[in-house]
Every structure is written in structure tokens, then in C-alpha cells.
mmCIF file of C-alpha atoms in Angstrom:
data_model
loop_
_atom_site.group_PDB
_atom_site.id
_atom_site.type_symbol
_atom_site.label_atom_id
_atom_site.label_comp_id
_atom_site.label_asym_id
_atom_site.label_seq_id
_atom_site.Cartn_x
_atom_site.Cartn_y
_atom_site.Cartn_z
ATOM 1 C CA UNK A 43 83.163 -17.442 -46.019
ATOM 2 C CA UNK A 44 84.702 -20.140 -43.946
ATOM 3 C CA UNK A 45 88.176 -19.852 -42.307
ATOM 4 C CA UNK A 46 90.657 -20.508 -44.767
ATOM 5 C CA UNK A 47 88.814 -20.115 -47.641
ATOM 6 C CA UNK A 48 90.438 -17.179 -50.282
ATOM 7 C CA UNK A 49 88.360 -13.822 -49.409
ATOM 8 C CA UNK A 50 88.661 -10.285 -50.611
ATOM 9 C CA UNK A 51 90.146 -8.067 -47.412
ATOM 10 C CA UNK A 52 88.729 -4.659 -47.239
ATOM 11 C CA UNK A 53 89.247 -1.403 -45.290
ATOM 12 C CA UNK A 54 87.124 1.042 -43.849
ATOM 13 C CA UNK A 55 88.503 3.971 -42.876
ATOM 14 C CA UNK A 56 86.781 6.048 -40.216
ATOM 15 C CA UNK A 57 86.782 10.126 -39.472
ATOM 16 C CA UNK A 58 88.276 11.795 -36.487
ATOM 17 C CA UNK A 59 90.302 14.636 -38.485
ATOM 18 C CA UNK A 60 93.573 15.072 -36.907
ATOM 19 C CA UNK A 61 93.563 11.562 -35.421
ATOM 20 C CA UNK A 62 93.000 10.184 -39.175
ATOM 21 C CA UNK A 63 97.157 9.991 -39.094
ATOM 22 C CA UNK A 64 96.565 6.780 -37.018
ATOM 23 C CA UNK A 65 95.185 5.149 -40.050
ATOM 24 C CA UNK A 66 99.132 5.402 -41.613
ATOM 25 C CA UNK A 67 100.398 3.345 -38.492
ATOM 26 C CA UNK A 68 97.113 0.963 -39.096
ATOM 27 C CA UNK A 69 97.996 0.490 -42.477
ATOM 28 C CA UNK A 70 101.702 0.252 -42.029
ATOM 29 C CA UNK A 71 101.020 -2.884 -39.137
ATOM 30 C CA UNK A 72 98.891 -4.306 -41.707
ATOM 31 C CA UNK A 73 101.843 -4.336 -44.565
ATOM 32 C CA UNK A 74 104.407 -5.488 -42.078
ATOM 33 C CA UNK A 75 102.155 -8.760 -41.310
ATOM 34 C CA UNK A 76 101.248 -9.383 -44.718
ATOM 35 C CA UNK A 77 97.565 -8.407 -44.637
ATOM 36 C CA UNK A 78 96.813 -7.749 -48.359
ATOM 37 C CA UNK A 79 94.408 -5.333 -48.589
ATOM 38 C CA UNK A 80 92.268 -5.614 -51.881
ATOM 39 C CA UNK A 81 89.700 -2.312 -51.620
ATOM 40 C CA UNK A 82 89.379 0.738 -49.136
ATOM 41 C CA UNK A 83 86.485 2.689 -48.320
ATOM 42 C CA UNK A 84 86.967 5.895 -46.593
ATOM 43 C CA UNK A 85 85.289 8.742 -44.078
ATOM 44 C CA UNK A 86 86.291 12.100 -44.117
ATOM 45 C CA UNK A 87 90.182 12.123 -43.087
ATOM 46 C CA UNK A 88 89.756 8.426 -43.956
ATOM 47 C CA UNK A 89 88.449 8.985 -47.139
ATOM 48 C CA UNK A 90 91.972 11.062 -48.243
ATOM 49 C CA UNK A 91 94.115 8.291 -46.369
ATOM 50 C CA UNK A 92 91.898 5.753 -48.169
ATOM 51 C CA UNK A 93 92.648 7.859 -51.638
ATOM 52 C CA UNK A 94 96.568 8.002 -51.350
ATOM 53 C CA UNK A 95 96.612 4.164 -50.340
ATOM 54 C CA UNK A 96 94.435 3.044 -53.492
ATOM 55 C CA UNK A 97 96.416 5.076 -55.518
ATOM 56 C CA UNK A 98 99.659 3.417 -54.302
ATOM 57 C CA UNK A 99 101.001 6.949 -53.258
ATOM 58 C CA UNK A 100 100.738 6.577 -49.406
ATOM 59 C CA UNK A 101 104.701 7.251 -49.204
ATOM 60 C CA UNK A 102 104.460 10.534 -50.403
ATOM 61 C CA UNK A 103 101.584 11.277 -47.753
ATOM 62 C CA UNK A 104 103.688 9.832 -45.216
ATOM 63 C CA UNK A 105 106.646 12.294 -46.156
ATOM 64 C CA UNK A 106 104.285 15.248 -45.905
ATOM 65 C CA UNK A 107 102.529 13.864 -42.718
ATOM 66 C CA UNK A 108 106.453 14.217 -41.092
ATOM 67 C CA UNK A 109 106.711 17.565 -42.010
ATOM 68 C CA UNK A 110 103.303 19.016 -41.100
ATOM 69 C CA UNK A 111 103.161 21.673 -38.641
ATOM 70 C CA UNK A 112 101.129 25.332 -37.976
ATOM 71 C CA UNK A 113 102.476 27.077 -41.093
ATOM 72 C CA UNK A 114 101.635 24.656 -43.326
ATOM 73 C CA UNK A 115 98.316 23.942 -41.639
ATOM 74 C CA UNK A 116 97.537 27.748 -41.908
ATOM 75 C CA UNK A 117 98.688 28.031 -46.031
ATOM 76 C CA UNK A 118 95.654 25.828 -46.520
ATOM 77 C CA UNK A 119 92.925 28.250 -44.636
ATOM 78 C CA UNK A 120 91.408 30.071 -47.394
ATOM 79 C CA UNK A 121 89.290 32.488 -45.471
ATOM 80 C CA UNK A 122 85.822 32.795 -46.694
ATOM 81 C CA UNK A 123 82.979 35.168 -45.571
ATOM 82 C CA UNK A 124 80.807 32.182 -43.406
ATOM 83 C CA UNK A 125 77.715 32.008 -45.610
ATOM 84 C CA UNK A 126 77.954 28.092 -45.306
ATOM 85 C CA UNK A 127 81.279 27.654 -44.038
ATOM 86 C CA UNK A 128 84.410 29.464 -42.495
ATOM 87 C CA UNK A 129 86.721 27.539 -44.904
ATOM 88 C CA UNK A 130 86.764 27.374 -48.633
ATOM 89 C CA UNK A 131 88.902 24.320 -49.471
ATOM 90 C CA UNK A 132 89.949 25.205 -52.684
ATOM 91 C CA UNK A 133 93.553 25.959 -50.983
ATOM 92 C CA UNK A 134 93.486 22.198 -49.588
ATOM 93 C CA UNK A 135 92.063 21.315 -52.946
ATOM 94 C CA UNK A 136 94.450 22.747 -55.183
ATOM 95 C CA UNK A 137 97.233 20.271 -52.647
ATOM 96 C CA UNK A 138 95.501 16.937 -53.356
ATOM 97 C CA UNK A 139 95.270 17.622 -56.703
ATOM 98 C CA UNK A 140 98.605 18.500 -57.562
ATOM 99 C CA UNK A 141 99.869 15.575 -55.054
ATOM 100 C CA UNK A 142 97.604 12.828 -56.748
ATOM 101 C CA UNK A 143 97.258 14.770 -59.834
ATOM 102 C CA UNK A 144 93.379 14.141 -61.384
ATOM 103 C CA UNK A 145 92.588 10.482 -61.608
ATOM 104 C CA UNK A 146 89.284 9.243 -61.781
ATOM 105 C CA UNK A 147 87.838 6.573 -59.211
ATOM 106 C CA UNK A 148 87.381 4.214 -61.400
ATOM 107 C CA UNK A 149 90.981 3.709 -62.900
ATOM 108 C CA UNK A 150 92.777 3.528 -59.428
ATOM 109 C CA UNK A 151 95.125 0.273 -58.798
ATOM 110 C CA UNK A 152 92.655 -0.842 -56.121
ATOM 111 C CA UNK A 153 88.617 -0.851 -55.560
ATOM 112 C CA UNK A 154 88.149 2.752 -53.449
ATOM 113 C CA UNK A 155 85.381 4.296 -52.704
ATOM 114 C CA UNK A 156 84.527 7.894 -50.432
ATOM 115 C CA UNK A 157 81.399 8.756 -48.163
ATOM 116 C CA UNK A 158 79.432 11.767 -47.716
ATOM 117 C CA UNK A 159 76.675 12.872 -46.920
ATOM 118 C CA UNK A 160 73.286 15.170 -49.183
ATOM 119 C CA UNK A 161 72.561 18.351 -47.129
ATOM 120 C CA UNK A 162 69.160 18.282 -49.537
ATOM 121 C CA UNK A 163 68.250 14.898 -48.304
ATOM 122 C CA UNK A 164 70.130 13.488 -45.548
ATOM 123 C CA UNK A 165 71.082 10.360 -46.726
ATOM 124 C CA UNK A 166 74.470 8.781 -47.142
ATOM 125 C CA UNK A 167 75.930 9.640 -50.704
ATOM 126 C CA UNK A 168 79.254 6.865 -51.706
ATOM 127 C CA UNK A 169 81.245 8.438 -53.971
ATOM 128 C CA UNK A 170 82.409 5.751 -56.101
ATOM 129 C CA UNK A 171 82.850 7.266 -59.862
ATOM 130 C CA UNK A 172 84.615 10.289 -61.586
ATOM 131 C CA UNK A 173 86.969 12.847 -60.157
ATOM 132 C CA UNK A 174 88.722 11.438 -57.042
ATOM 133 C CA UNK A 175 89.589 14.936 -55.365
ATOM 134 C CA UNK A 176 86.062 15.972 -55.478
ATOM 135 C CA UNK A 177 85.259 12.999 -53.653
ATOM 136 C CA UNK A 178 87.694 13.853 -50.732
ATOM 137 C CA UNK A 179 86.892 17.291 -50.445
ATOM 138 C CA UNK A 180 83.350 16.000 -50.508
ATOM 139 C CA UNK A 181 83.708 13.887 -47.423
ATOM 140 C CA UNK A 182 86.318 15.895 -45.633
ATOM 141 C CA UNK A 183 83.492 19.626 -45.577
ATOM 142 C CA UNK A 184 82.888 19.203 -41.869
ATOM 143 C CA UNK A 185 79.745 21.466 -41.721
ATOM 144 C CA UNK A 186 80.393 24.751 -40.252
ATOM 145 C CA UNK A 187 83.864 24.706 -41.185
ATOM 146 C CA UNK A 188 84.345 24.257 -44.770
ATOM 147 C CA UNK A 189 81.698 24.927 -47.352
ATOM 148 C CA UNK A 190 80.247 21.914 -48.884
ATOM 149 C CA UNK A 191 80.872 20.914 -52.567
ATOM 150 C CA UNK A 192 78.119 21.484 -54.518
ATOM 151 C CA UNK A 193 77.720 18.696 -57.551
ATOM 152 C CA UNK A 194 74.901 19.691 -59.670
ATOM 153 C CA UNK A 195 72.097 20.763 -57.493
ATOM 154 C CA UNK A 196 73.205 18.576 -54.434
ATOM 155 C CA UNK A 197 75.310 19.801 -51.838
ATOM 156 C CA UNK A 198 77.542 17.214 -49.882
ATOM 157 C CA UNK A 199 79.395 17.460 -46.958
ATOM 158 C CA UNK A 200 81.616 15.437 -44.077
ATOM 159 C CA UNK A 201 80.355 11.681 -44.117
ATOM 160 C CA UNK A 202 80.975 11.128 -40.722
ATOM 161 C CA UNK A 203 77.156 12.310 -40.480
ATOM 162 C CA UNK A 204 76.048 9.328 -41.602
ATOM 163 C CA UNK A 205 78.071 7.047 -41.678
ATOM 164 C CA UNK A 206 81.734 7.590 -39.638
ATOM 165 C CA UNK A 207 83.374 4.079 -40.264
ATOM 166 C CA UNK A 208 82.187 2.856 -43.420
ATOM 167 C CA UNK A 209 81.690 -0.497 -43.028
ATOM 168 C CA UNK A 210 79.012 -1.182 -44.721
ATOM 169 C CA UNK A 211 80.472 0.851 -47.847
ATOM 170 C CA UNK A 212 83.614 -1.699 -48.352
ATOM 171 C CA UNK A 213 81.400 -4.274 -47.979
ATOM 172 C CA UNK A 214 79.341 -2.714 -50.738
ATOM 173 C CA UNK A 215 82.956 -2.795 -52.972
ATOM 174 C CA UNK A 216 83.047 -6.842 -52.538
ATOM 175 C CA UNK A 217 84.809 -7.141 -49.788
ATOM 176 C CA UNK A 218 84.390 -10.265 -47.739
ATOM 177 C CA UNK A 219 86.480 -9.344 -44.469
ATOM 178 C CA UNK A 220 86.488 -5.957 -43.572
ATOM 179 C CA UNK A 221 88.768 -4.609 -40.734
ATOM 180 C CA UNK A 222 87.686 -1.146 -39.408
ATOM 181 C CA UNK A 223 89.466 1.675 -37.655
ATOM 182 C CA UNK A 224 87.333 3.913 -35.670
ATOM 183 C CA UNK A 225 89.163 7.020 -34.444
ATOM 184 C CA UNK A 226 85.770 8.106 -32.332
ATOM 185 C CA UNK A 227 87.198 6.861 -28.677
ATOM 186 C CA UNK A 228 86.450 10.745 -27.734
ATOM 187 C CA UNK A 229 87.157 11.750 -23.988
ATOM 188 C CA UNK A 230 85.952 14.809 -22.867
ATOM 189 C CA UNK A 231 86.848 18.230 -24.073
ATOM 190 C CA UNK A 232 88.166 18.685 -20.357
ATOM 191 C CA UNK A 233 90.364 15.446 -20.343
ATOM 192 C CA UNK A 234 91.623 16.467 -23.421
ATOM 193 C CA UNK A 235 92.605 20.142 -22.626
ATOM 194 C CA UNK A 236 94.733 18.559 -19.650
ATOM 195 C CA UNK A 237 96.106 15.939 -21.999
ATOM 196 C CA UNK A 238 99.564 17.608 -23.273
ATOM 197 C CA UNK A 239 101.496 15.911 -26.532
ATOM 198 C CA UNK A 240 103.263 13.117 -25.908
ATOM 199 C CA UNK A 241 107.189 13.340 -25.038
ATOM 200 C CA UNK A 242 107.738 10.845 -27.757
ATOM 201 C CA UNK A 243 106.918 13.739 -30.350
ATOM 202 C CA UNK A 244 110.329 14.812 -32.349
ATOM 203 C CA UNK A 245 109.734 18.280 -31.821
ATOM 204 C CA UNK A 246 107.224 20.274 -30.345
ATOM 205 C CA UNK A 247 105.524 22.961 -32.413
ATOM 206 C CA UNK A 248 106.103 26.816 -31.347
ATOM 207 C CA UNK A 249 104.015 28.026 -28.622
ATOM 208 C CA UNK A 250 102.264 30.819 -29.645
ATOM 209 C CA UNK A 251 102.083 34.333 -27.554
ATOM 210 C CA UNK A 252 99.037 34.328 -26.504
ATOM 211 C CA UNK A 253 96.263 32.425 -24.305
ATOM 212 C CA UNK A 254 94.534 30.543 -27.503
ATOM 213 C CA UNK A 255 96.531 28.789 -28.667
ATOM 214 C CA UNK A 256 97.037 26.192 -31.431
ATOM 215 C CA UNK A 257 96.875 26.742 -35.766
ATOM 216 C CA UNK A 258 93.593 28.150 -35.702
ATOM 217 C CA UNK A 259 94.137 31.389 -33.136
ATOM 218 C CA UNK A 260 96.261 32.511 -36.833
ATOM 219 C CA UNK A 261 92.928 31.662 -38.404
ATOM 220 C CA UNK A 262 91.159 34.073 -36.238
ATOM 221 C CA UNK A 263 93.155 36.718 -36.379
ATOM 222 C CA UNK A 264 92.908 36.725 -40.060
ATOM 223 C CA UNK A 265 89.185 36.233 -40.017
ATOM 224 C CA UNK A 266 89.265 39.402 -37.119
ATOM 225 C CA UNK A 267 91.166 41.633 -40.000
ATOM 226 C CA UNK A 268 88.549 41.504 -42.057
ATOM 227 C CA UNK A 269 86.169 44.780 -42.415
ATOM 228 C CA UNK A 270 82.914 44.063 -42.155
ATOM 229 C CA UNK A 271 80.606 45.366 -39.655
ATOM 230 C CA UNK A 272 78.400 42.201 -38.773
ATOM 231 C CA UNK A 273 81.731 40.103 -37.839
ATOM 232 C CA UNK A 274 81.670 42.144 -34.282
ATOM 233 C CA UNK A 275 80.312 39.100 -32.677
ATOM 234 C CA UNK A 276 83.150 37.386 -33.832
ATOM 235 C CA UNK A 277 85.774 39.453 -32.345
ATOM 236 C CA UNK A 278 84.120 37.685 -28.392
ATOM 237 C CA UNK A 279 86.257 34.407 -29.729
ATOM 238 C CA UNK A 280 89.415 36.296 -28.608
ATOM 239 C CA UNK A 281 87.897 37.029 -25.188
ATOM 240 C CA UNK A 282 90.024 35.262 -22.532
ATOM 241 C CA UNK A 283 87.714 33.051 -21.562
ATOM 242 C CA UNK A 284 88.064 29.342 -19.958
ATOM 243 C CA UNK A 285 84.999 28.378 -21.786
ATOM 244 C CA UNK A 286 85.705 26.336 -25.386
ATOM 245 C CA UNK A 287 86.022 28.614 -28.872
ATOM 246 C CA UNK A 288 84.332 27.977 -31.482
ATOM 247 C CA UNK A 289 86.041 25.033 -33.265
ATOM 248 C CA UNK A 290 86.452 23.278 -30.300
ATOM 249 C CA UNK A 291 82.661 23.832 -29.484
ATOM 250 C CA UNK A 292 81.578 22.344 -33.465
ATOM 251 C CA UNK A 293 84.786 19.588 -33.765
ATOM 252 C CA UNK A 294 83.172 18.449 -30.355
ATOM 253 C CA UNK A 295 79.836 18.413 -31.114
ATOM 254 C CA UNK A 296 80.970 16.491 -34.247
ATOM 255 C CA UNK A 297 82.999 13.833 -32.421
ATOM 256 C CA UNK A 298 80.062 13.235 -29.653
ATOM 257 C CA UNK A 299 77.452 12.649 -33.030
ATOM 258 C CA UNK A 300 79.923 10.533 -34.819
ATOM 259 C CA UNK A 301 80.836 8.531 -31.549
ATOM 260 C CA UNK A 302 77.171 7.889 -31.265
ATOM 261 C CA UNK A 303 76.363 7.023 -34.541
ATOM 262 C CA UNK A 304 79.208 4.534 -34.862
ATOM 263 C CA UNK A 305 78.187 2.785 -31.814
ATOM 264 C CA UNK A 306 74.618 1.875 -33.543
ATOM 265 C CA UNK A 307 75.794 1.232 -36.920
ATOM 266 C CA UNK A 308 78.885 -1.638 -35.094
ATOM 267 C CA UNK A 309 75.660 -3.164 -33.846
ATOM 268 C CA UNK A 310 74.042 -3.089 -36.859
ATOM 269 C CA UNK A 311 76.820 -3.431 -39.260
ATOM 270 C CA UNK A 312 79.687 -4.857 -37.214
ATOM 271 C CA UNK A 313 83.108 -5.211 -38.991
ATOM 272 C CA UNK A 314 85.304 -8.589 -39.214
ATOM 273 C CA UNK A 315 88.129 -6.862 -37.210
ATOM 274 C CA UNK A 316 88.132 -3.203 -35.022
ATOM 275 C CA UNK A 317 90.786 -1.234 -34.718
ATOM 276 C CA UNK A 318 90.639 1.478 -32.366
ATOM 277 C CA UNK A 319 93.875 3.623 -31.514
ATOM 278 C CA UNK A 320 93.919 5.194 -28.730
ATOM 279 C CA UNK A 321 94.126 8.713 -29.805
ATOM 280 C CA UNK A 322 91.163 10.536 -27.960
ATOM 281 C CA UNK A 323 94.056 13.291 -26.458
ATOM 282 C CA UNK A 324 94.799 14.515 -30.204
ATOM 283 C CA UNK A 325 92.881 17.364 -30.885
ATOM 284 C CA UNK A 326 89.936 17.556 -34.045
ATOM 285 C CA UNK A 327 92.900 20.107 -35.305
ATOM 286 C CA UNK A 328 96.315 18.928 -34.150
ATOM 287 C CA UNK A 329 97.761 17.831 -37.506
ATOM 288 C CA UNK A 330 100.942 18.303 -36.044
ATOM 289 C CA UNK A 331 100.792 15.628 -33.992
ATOM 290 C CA UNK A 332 101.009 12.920 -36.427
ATOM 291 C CA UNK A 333 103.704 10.971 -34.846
ATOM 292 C CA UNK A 334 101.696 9.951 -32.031
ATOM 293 C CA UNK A 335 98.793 9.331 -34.231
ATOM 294 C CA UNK A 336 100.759 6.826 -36.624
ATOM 295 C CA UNK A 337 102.471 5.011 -33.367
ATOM 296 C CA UNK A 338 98.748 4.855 -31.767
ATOM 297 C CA UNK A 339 98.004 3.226 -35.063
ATOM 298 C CA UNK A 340 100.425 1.234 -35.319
ATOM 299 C CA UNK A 341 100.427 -0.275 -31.898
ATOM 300 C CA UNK A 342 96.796 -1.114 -31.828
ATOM 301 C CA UNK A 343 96.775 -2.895 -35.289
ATOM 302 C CA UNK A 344 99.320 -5.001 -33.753
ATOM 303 C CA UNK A 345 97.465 -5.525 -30.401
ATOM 304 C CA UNK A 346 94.807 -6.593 -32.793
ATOM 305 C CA UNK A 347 96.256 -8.645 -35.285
ATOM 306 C CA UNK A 348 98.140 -10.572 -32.500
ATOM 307 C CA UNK A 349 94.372 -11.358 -30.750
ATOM 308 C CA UNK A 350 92.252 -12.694 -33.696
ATOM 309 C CA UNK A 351 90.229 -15.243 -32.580
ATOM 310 C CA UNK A 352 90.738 -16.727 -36.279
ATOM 311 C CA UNK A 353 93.670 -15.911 -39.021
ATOM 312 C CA UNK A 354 92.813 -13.847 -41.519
ATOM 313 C CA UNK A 355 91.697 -15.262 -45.043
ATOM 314 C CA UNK A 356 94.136 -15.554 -47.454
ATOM 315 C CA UNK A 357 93.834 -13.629 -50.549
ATOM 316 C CA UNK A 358 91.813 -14.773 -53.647
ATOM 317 C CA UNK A 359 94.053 -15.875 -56.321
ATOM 318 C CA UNK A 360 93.847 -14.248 -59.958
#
């Protein structure tokens, strides 16, 4: 495709949990300037973002993005003895579904497509046909923490495994230009823990009474009530100790993999246009903060747009 000449614009949404907000303020710069987007592929949180945009619903996302905050984090942690996760998902599940309602893939307004990845054989699975939730909840089962979905005898969980800004996957829906957002601009877990919320946040969320804090010390205290004997090794998570808890210990481990992985695969694979917001001081579980996320978003899509080397191509005509 030469500049100028009509081209199909795709997205690829990347992974980075919390951060995924970001993609909102991407996706809002991109509206604002007149970038028609004509398919999405999406990564974990970028795979629901990717869902609500294809499905022309991204307003209503937006409204409950605003109003997010521990409580309503916490009403979606179905507790689940950890044989292959500490999260069922049916809870988050049961949201999407009654916020999208059931639709499958293939009769969305726009080209969409999710990416996850086979426990049984590693490989990257895109999730382009039938039910549409199943496909989020499919790339969103960060291993560890939510139990994978299980379709047929195959058992798939978070994409960002394989594959945490789906490039290649948009390209796969016809795109001709992609533009990427990767959220995986980690800093350390120490930067981070001296990082505090920006002051442009509307309100802060509730500090909780004790030393760990954040949505998920509720989560532990739930998973501490329960009675059985071989969760006495869990009960050391409550320990006041400096070092990182669990979550923090696998949504760091994550972000390190998926920060590697996408490194390769931008060599490999590079998109027409990368985004990155600068949202490295959001935590994996800091949902809360989706102001900054958006406005992190949002600025760097314009940094970007403003700096391209060449326009953008305009859209194919009908």
C-alpha cells in the first residue's frame, strides 16, 4: 500500500490488565482525529476493550470504567478452591454478558477478533467465531489467577503468553495499517510501589486499615475464611512483610514475560503505528485508576498521531 492509497485501518489491542483503560483514551484520540478504524484485534484486557468497541457499545464501558472502584472490583471475585486458578470468572462472566448480551463474533458491526493461548499445546489460539464472551474470558484467564476456559478438550488461557499486542492477528482480519498499543512499558515492582496515583484522579479510593492494601487484601481475607486445613500456607500472605504478595509476585512475572515477548514479536512483526502510554505506575490490579489510564491514552495517541512520518490512509470506499 502506497501513501494515499484507500487501506483498511486496524487495531491491536495489547494486555497490561489494569492499564488496558488506556486503550479508551487511545481510541477516543483516534475518533477525535478522524482515524476510522475498520477491525480490532484484542489481548487479554484488550481483547474486552476490543469487544465493546466492535460492538459499538464502548460508551457504556466508558460509564462503568468512571464508576469502578474496590467494591465493585471485589463483587466480581468468585472465590474458588485453587485447583487451576484462585478466580472463577463466572462472576465477571455473568457482567459481560448481560452488558453485551450474547452475540456471536461473526455478526458484530466491525471485523474483531480475541487471542489466547492452548495450555495442551502452547500455541497461539485467535478466537475469531461463535460466542463473543467466551472469547474474552478466554483471553482475559491470566494463569494462576483465574481458571482457564475449557472448550471441548482444550483449555485456553490469557493471550498475552503468546502473543501480548496482536499485531499480527489484525493483520490476519485484512487490515492493511495496523496501529498498536502496547501497555508493557513495566518499571520495576519497586518504582512502582513508590509511584502513588496521580493528583489528577477525581477521588481517591478508601484506604484500607491495614498494611496490604489495595482490592485484593478483601480477596484474601475471604480466601483466609475458608476451612480447609491445607490453606495454612496461605494464611503467610497476611504476614507483614516488605517482600511482594502473591499477585504482585505472578502479575509481575506476567508483565516481565509479556514485555519480553512483545519486544521480539515488534521486531518480527512490527506495527504501522505504536502507541505506548505511559502507564507503567498503574498497578496489574488498580482498576480504579482508570482516569489516569484513559488520559495516558489519550495523550500518547495524540503525541503519536501528531509525529507520523506519513498521514494515515484514507479509508476504502464501499
Amino acid at each position: 500500500m502506497k501513501p494515499g492509497e484507500p487501506g483498511k485501518i486496524g487495531l491491536a489491542l495489547g494486555g497490561g490488565a489494569a492499564r488496558g483503560w488506556a486503550h479508551l483514551g487511545v481510541l477516543r484520540a483516534l475518533h477525535e482525529r478522524g482515524v476510522q478504524v475498520e477491525c480490532v484485534a484484542g489481548t487479554s484486557i484488550g481483547a474486552l476493550v476490543g469487544a465493546s468497541f466492535a460492538l459499538g457499545k464502548l460508551n457504556l464501558l466508558e460509564e462503568f470504567v468512571a464508576e469502578i472502584d474496590w467494591k465493585r472490583i471485589l463483587s466480581f471475585l468468585d472465590v474458588t478452591f485453587p485447583r487451576s486458578g484462585l478466580i472463577e470468572g463466572n462472576e465477571l462472566l455473568e457482567f459481560f454478558q448481560s452488558y453485551v448480551q450474547e452475540r456471536e463474533i461473526e455478526t458484530l458491526p466491525l471485523p474483531y477478533c480475541a487471542v489466547a493461548a492452548s495450555l495442551n499445546t502452547g500455541r497461539e489460539v485467535v478466537l475469531n467465531r461463535g460466542s463473543l464472551t467466551e472469547a474474552v474470558r478466554a483471553s482475559i484467564s491470566v494463569p494462576g489467577i483465574f481458571t482457564p476456559l475449557r472448550r471441548g478438550d482444550e483449555f485456553l488461557v490469557d493471550g498475552g503468553l503468546v502473543n501480548p499486542v496482536p499485531v499480527s492477528a489484525v493483520r490476519g482480519l485484512g487490515a492493511d495499517y495496523v496501529i498498536a498499543v502496547d501497555l508493557n512499558q513495566e518499571r520495576s515492582w519497586e518504582e512502582r510501589k513508590a509511584s502513588p496515583p496521580s493528583h489528577a484522579m477525581k477521588q481517591k479510593p478508601p484506604r484500607l486499615p491495614q498494611k496490604e492494601e489495595g482490592p485484593f487484601r478483601e480477596f484474601l481475607e475471604r480466601f483466609r475464611r475458608l476451612e480447609i486445613p491445607d490453606l495454612s500456607l496461605g494464611k503467610r500472605w497476611f504476614q507483614k512483610d516488605p517482600s511482594p504478595n502473591i499477585f504482585e509476585v505472578m502479575a509481575g512475572a506476567i508483565n516481565i514475560m509479556e514485555a519480553q515477548i512483545t519486544a521480539q514479536r515488534m521486531v518480527t512483526d512490527p506495527p504501522d503505528l505504536l502507541i505506548q502510554p505511559k502507564v507503567g505506575g498503574i498497578g496489574f490490579f488498580e482498576f480504579h485508576r482508570s482516569e489516569e489510564a484513559i488520559a495516558a491514552g489519550y495523550e500518547e495517541a495524540g503525541k503519536a498521531l501528531q509525529n507520523l512520518k506519513r498521514p494515515l490512509p484514507p479509508p476504502e470506499r464501499p
